[in-house]
PDB file of C-alpha atoms in Angstrom:
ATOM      1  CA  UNK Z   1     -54.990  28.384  59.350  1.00 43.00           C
ATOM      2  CA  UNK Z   2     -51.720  26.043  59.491  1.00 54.00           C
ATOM      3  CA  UNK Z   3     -50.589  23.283  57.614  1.00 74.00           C
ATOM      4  CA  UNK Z   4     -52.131  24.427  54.254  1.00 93.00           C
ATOM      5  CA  UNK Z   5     -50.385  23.530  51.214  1.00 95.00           C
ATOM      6  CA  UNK Z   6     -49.407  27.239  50.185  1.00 96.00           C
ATOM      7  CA  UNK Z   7     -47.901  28.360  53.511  1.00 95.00           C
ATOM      8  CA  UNK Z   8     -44.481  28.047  53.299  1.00 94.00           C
ATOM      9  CA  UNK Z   9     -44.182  29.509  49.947  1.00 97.00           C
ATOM     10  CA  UNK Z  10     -41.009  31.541  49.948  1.00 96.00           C
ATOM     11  CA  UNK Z  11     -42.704  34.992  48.780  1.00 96.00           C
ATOM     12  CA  UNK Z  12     -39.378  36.633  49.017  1.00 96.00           C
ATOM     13  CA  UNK Z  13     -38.441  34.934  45.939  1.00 97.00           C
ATOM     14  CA  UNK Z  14     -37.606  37.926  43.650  1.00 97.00           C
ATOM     15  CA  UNK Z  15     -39.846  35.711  40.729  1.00 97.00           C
ATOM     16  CA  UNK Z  16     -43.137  35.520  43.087  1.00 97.00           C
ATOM     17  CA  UNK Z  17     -43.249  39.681  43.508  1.00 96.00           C
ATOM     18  CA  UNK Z  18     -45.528  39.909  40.498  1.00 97.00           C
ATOM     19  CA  UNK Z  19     -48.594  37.850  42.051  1.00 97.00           C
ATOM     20  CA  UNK Z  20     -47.750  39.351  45.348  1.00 96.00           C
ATOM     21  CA  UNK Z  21     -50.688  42.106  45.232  1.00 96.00           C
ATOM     22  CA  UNK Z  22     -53.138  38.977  43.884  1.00 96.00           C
ATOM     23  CA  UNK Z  23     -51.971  36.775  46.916  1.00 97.00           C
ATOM     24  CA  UNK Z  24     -52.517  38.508  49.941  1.00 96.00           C
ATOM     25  CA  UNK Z  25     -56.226  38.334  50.665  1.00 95.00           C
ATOM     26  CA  UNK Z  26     -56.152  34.629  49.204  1.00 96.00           C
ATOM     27  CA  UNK Z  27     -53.441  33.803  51.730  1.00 95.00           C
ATOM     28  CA  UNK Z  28     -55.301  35.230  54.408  1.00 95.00           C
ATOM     29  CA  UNK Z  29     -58.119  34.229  54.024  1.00 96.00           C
ATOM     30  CA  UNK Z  30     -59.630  30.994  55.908  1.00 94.00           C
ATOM     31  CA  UNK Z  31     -61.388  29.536  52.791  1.00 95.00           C
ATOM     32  CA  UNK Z  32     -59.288  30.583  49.972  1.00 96.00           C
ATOM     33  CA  UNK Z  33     -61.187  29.046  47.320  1.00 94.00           C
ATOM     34  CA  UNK Z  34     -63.629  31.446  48.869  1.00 96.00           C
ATOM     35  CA  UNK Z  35     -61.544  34.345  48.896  1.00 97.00           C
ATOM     36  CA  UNK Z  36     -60.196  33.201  44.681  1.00 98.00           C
ATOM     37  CA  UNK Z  37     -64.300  34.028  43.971  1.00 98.00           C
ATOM     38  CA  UNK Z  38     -64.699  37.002  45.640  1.00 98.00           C
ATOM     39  CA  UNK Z  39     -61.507  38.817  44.293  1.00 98.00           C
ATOM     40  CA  UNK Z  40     -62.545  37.515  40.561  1.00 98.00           C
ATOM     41  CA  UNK Z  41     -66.420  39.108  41.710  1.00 98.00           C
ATOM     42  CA  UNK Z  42     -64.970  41.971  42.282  1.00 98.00           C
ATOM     43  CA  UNK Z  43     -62.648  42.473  39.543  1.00 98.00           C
ATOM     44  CA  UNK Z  44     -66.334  41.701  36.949  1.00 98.00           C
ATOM     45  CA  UNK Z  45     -63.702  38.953  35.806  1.00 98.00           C
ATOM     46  CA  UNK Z  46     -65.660  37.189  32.400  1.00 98.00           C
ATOM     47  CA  UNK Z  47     -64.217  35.392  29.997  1.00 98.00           C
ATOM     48  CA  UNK Z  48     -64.490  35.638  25.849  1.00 98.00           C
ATOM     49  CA  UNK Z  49     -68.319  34.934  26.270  1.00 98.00           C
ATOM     50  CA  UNK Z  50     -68.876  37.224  29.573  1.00 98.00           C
ATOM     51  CA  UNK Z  51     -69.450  34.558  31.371  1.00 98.00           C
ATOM     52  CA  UNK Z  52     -68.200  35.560  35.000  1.00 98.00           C
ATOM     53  CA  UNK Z  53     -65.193  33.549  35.831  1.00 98.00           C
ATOM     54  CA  UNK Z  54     -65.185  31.445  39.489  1.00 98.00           C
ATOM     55  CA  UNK Z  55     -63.258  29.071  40.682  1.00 98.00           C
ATOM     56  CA  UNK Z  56     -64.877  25.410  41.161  1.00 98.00           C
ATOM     57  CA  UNK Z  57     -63.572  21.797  42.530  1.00 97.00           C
ATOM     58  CA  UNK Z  58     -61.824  19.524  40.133  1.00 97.00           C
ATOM     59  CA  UNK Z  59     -65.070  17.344  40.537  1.00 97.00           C
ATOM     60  CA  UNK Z  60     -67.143  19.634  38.756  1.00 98.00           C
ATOM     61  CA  UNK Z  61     -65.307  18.871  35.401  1.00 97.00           C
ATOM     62  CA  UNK Z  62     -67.312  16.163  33.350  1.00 97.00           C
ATOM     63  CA  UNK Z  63     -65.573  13.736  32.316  1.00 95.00           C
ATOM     64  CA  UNK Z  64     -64.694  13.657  28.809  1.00 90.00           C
ATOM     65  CA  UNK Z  65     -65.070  17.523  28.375  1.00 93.00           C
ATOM     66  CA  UNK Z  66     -61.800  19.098  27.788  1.00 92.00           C
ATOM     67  CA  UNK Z  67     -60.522  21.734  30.370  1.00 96.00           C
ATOM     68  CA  UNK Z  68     -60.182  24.571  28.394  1.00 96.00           C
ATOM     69  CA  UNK Z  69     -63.779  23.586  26.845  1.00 95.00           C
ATOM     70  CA  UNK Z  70     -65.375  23.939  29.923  1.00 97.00           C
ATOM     71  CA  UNK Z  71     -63.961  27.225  31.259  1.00 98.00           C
ATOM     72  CA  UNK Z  72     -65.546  28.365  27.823  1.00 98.00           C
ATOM     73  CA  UNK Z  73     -68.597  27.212  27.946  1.00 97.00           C
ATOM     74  CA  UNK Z  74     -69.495  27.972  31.885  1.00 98.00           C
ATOM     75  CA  UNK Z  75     -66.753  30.298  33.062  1.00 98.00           C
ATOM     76  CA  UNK Z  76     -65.743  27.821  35.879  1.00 98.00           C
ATOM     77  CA  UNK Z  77     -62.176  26.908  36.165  1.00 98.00           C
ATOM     78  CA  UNK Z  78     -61.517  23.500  37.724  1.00 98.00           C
ATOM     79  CA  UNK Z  79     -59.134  24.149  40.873  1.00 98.00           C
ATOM     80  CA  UNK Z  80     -57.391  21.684  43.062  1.00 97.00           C
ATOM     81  CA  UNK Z  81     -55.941  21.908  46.512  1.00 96.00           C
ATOM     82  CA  UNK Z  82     -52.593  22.065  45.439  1.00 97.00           C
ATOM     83  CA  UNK Z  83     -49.291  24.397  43.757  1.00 98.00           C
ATOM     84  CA  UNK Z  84     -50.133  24.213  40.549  1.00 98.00           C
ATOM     85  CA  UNK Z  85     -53.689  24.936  40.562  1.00 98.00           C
ATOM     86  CA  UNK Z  86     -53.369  28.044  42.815  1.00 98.00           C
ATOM     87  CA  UNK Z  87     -50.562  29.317  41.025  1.00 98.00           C
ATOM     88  CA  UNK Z  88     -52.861  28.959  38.019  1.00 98.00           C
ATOM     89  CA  UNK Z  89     -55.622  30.651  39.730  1.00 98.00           C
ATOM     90  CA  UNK Z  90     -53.714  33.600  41.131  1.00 98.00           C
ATOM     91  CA  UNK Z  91     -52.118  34.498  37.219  1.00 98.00           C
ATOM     92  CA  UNK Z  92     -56.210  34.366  36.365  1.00 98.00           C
ATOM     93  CA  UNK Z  93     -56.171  37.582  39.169  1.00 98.00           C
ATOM     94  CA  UNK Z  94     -52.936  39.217  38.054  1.00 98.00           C
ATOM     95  CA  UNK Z  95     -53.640  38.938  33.974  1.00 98.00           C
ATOM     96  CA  UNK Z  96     -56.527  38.316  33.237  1.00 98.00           C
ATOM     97  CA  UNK Z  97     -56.900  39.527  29.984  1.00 98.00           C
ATOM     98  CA  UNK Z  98     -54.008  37.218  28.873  1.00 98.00           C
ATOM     99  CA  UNK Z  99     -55.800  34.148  30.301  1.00 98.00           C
ATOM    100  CA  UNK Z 100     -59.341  34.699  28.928  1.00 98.00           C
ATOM    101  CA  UNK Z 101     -57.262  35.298  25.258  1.00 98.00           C
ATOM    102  CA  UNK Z 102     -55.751  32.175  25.761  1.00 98.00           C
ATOM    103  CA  UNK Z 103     -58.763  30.089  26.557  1.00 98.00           C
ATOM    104  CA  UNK Z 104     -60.784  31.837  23.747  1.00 97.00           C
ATOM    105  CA  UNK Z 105     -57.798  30.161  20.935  1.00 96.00           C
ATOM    106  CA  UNK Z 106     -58.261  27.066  22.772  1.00 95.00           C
ATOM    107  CA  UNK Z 107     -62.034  27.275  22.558  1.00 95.00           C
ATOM    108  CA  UNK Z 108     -61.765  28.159  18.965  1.00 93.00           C
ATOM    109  CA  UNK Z 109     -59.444  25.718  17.971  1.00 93.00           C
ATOM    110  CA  UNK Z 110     -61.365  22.996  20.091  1.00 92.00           C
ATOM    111  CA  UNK Z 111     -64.672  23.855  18.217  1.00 89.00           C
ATOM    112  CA  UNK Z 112     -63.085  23.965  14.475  1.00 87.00           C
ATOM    113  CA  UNK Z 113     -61.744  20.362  15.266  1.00 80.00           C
ATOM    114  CA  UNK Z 114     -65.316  19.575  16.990  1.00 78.00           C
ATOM    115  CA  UNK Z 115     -66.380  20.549  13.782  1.00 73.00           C
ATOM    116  CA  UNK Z 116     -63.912  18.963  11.126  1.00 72.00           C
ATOM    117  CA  UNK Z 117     -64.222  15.396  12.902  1.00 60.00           C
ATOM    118  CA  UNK Z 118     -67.883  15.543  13.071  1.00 54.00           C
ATOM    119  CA  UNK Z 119     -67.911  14.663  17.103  1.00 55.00           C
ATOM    120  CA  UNK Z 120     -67.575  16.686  20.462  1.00 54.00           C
ATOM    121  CA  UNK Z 121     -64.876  15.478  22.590  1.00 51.00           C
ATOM    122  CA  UNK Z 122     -60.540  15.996  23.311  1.00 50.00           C
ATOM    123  CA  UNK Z 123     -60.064  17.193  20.100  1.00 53.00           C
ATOM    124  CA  UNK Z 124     -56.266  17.201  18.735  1.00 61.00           C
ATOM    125  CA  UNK Z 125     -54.123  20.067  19.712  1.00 73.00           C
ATOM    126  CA  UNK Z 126     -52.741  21.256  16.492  1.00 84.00           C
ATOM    127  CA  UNK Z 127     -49.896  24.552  16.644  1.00 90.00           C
ATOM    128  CA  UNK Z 128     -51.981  26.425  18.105  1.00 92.00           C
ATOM    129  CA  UNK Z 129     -52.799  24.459  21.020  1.00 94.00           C
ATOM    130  CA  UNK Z 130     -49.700  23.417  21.586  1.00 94.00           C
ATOM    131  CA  UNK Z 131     -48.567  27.095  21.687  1.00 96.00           C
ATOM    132  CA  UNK Z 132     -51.149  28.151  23.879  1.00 96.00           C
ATOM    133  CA  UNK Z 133     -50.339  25.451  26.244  1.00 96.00           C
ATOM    134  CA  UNK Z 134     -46.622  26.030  26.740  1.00 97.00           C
ATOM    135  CA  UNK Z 135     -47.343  29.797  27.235  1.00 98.00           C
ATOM    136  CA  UNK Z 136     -50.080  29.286  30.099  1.00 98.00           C
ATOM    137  CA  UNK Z 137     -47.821  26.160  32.014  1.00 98.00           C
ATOM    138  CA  UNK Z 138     -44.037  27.567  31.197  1.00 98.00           C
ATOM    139  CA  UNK Z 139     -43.912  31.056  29.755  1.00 98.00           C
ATOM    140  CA  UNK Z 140     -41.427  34.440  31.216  1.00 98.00           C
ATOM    141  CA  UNK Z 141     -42.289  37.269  29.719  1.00 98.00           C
ATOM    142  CA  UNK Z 142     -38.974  39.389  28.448  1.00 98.00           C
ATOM    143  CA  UNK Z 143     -39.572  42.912  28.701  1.00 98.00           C
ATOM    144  CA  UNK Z 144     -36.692  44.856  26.793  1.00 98.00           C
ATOM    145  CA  UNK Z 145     -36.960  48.296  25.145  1.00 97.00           C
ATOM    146  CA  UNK Z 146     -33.068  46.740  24.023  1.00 96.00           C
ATOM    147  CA  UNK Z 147     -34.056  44.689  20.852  1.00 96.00           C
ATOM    148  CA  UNK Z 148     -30.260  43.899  20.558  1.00 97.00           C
ATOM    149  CA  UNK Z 149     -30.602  41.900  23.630  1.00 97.00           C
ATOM    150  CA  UNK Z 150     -33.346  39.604  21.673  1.00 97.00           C
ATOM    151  CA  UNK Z 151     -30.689  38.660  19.004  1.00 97.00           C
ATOM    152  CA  UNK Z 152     -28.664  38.036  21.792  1.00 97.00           C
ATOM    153  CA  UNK Z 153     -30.767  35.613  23.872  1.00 97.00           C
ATOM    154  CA  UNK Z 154     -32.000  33.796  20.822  1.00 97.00           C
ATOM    155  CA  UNK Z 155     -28.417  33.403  19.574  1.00 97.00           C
ATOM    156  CA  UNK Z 156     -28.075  32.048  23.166  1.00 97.00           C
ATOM    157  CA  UNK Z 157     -25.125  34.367  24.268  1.00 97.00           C
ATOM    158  CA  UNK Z 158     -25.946  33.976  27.744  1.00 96.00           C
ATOM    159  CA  UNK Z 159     -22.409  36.281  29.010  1.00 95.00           C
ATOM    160  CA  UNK Z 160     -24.148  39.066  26.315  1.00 96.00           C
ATOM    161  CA  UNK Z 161     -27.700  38.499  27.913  1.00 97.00           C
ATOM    162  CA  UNK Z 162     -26.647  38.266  31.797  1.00 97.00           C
ATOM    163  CA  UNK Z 163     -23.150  39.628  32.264  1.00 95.00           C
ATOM    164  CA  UNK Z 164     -22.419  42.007  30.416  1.00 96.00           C
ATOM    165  CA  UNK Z 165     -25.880  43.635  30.821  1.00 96.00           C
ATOM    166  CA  UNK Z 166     -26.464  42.965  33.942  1.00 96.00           C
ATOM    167  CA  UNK Z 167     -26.402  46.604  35.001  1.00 96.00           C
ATOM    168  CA  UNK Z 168     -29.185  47.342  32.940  1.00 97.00           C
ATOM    169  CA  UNK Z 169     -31.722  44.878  34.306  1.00 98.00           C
ATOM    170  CA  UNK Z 170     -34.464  46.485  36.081  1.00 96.00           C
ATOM    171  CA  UNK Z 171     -33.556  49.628  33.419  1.00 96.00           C
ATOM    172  CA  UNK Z 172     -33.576  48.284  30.399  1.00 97.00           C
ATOM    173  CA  UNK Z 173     -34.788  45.065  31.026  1.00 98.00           C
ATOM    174  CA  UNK Z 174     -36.758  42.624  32.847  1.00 98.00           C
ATOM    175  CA  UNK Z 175     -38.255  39.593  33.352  1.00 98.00           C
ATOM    176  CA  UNK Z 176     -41.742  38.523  34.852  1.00 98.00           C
ATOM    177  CA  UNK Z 177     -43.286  35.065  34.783  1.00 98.00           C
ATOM    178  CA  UNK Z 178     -46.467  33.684  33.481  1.00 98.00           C
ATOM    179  CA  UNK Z 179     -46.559  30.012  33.417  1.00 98.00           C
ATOM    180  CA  UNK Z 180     -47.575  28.406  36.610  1.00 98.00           C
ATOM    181  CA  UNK Z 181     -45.799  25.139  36.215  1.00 98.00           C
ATOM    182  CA  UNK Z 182     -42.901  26.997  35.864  1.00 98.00           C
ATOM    183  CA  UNK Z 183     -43.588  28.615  38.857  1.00 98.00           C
ATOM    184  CA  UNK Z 184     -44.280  25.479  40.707  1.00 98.00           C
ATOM    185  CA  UNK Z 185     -41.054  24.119  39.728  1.00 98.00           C
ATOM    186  CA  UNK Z 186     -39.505  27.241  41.363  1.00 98.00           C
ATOM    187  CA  UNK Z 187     -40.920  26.204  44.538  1.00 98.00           C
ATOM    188  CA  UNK Z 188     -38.171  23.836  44.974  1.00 97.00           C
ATOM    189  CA  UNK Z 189     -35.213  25.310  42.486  1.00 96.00           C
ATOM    190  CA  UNK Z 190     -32.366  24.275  40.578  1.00 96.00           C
ATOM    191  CA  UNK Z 191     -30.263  25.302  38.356  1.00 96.00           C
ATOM    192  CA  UNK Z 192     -31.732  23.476  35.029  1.00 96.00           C
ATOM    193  CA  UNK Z 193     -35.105  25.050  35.145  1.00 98.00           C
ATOM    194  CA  UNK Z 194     -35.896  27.032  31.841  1.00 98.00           C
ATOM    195  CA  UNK Z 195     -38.817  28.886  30.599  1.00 98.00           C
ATOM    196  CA  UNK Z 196     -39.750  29.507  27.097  1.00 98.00           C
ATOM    197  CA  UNK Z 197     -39.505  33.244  26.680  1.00 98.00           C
ATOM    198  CA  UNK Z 198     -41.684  35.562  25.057  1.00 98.00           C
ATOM    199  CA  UNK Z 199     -40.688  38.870  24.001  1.00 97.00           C
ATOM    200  CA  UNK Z 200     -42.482  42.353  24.512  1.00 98.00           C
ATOM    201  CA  UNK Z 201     -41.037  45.024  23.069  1.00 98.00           C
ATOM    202  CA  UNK Z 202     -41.811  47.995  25.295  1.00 98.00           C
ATOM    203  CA  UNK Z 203     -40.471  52.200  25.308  1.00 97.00           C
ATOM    204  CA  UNK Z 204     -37.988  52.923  27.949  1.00 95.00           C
ATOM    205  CA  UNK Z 205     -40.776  54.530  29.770  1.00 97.00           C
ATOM    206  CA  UNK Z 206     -41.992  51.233  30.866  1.00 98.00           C
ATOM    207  CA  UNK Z 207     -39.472  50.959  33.611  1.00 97.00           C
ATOM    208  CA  UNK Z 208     -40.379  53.879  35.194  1.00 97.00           C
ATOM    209  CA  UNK Z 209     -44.024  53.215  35.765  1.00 97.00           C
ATOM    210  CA  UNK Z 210     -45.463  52.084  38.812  1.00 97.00           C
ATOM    211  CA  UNK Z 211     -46.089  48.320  39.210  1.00 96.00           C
ATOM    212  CA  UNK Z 212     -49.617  48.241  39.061  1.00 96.00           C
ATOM    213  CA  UNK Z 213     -50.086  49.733  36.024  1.00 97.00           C
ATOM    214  CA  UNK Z 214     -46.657  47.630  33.828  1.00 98.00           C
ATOM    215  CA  UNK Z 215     -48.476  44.656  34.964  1.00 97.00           C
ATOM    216  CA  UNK Z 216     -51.734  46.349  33.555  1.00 98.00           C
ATOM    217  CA  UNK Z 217     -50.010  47.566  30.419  1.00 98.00           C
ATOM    218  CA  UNK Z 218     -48.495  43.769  30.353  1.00 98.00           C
ATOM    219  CA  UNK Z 219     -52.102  42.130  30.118  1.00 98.00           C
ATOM    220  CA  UNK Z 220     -52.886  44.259  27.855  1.00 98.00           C
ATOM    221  CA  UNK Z 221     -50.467  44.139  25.263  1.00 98.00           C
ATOM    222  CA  UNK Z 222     -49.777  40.687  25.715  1.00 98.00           C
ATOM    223  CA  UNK Z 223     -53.452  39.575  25.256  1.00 98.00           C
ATOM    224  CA  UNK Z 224     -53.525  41.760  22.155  1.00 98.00           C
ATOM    225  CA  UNK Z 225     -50.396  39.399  20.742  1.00 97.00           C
ATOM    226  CA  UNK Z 226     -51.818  36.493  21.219  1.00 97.00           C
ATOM    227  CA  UNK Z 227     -54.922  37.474  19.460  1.00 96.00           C
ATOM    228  CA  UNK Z 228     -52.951  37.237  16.282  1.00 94.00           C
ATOM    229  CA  UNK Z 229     -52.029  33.471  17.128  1.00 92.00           C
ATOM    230  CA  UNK Z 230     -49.472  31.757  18.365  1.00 94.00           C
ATOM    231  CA  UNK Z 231     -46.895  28.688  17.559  1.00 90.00           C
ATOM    232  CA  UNK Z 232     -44.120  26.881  19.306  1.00 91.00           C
ATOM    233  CA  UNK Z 233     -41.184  28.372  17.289  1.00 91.00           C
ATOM    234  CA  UNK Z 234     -42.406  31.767  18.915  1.00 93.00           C
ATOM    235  CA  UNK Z 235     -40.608  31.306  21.931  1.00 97.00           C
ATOM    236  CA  UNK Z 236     -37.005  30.614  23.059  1.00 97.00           C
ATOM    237  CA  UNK Z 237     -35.267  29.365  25.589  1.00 97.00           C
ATOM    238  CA  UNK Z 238     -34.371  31.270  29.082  1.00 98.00           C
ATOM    239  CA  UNK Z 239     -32.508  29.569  32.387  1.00 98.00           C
ATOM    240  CA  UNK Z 240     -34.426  31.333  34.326  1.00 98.00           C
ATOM    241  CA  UNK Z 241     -31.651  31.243  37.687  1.00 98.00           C
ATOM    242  CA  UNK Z 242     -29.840  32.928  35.548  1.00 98.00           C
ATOM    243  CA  UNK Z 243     -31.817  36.093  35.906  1.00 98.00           C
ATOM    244  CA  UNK Z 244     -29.922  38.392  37.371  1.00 97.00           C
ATOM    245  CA  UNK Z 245     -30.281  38.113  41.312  1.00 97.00           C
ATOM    246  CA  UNK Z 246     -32.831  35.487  40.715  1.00 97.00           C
ATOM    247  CA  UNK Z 247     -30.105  32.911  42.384  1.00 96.00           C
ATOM    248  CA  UNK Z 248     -27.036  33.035  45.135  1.00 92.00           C
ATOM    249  CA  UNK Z 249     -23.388  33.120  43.614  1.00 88.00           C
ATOM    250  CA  UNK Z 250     -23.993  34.306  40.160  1.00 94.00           C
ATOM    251  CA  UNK Z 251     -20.233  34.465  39.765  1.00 87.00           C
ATOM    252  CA  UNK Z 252     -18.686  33.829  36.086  1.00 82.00           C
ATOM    253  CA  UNK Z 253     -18.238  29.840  36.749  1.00 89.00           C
ATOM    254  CA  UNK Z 254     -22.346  29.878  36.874  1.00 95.00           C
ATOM    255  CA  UNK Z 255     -22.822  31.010  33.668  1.00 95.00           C
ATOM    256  CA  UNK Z 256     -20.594  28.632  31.786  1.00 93.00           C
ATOM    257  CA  UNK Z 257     -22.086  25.526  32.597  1.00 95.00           C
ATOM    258  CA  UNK Z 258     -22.803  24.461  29.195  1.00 95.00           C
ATOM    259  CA  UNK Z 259     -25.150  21.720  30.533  1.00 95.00           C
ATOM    260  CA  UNK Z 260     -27.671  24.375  31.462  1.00 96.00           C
ATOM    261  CA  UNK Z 261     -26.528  27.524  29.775  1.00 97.00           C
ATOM    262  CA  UNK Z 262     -26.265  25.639  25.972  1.00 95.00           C
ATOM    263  CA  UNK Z 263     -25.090  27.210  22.528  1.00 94.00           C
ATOM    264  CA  UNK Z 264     -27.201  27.683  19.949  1.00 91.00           C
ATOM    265  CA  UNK Z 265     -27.336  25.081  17.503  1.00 83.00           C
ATOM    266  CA  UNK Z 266     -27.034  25.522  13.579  1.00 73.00           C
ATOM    267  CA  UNK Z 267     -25.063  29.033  14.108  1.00 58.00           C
ATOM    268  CA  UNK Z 268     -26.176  32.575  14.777  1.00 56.00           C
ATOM    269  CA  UNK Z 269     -29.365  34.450  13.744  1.00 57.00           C
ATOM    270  CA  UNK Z 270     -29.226  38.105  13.090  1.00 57.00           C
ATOM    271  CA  UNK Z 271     -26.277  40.318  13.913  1.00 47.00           C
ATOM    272  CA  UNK Z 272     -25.994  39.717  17.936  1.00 42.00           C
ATOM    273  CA  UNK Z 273     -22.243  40.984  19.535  1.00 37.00           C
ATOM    274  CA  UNK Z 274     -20.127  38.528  20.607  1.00 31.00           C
TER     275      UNK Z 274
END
């Protein structure tokens, strides 16, 4: 059991704790496409149609029948021996209400195109799509009970968002990632990397619950956003080192690198402090 491509994942990386109870029998197992199936099994995981969700090669994909299509219409997900696909696979075992609402506004959207054009096939992507898309591959999920610290991060005062609240993270706020591209790219980090947020609103109670059950609450409430749609302009931007004690010598010099940490163009939104 050496040499696979997942074993020298860093899973002290403070970003990776959230698919740490979803990991462990998959990275100890000998087969762990094997393992992936029998921790879906036993979760009764079933996507929009309740059609049990497993996890099959990359081979079993027809060609010419969109991804998301597919997981729709059989409940297979296409998995490859590598990062990105296990990363994928182990957010399907952490929320997996948010993924199965995700592919159903694919699979909606693919079959109203299906439709419109007259023809089955890779129909376009449209808003929605495109949404969907950058949410599953790139999205951190802000959790704030501190709505003032929205106007701030969308107004892009990064000193406001990581400085000078920096004692409350963990309290007040906190932030827990979704997308596993953006996760792969963490594998190997630098300073550049940025996620497109979204925002979840939660009671100061949320902070004091016990992990399993904010990551419950998360897939929950999250799924139940997304059932109302989502576009592009729904996000915004987050450096996601910046984070605070995501990354070594967060000193004040970090956080003024305007290459990374950029001002908002076309002035302020809302009434954020300066």
């Amino acid at each position: 059991m050496t040499g696979r491509f997942f074993d020298d994942l860093d899973w002290q990386r403070p970003w990776l704790s959230i698919l740490q109870p979803s990991a462990v029998s998959i990275r100890a197992a000998a087969d762990w496409r094997v393992a992936l199936n029998a921790a879906a099994a036993s979760m009764d995981l079933r996507n929009h149609r309740a059609l049990p969700i497993h996890f099959v090669p990359q081979a079993d994909l027809p060609h010419g029948t969109a991804y998301e299509a597919f997981i729709s219409a059989t409940g297979g997900v296409p998995t490859r021996d590598n990062l990105h696909d296990f990363f994928n696979a182990l957010v399907w075992l952490t929320f997996p209400q948010i993924k199965v609402q995700l592919n159903a506004l694919h699979a909606t959207e693919i079959a109203r195109s299906n439709t419109q054009s007259g023809h089955a096939g890779h129909a376009g992507r449209g808003k929605l799509r495109d949404g969907a898309t950058i949410f599953d591959e790139n999205a951190a999920l802000l959790l704030t009970s501190d709505t003032a610290l929205v106007t701030a991060l969308r107004n892009h005062q990064w000193h406001d968002v990581f400085v000078a609240r920096r004692a409350a993270f963990g309290r007040e706020w906190d932030v827990c990632l979704f997308g596993h591209a953006l996760m792969e790219k963490l594998v190997t980090p630098y300073k550049a990397i940025t996620a497109h947020v979204w925002v979840v609103i939660v009671d100061q109670s949320f902070f004091a619950m016990p992990a399993d059950d904010r990551c419950a609450w998360i897939d929950t409430t999250v799924a139940s956003q997304l059932a109302k749609g989502i576009v592009t302009s729904d996000f915004t931007p987050l450096p996601v080192l910046g984070v605070p004690g995501w990354w070594d010598a967060q000193g004040a010099e970090f956080y003024i690198d305007a290459a990374v940490f950029r001002p908002k163009r076309g002035g302020l939104i809302g009434n954020a402090s300066e």
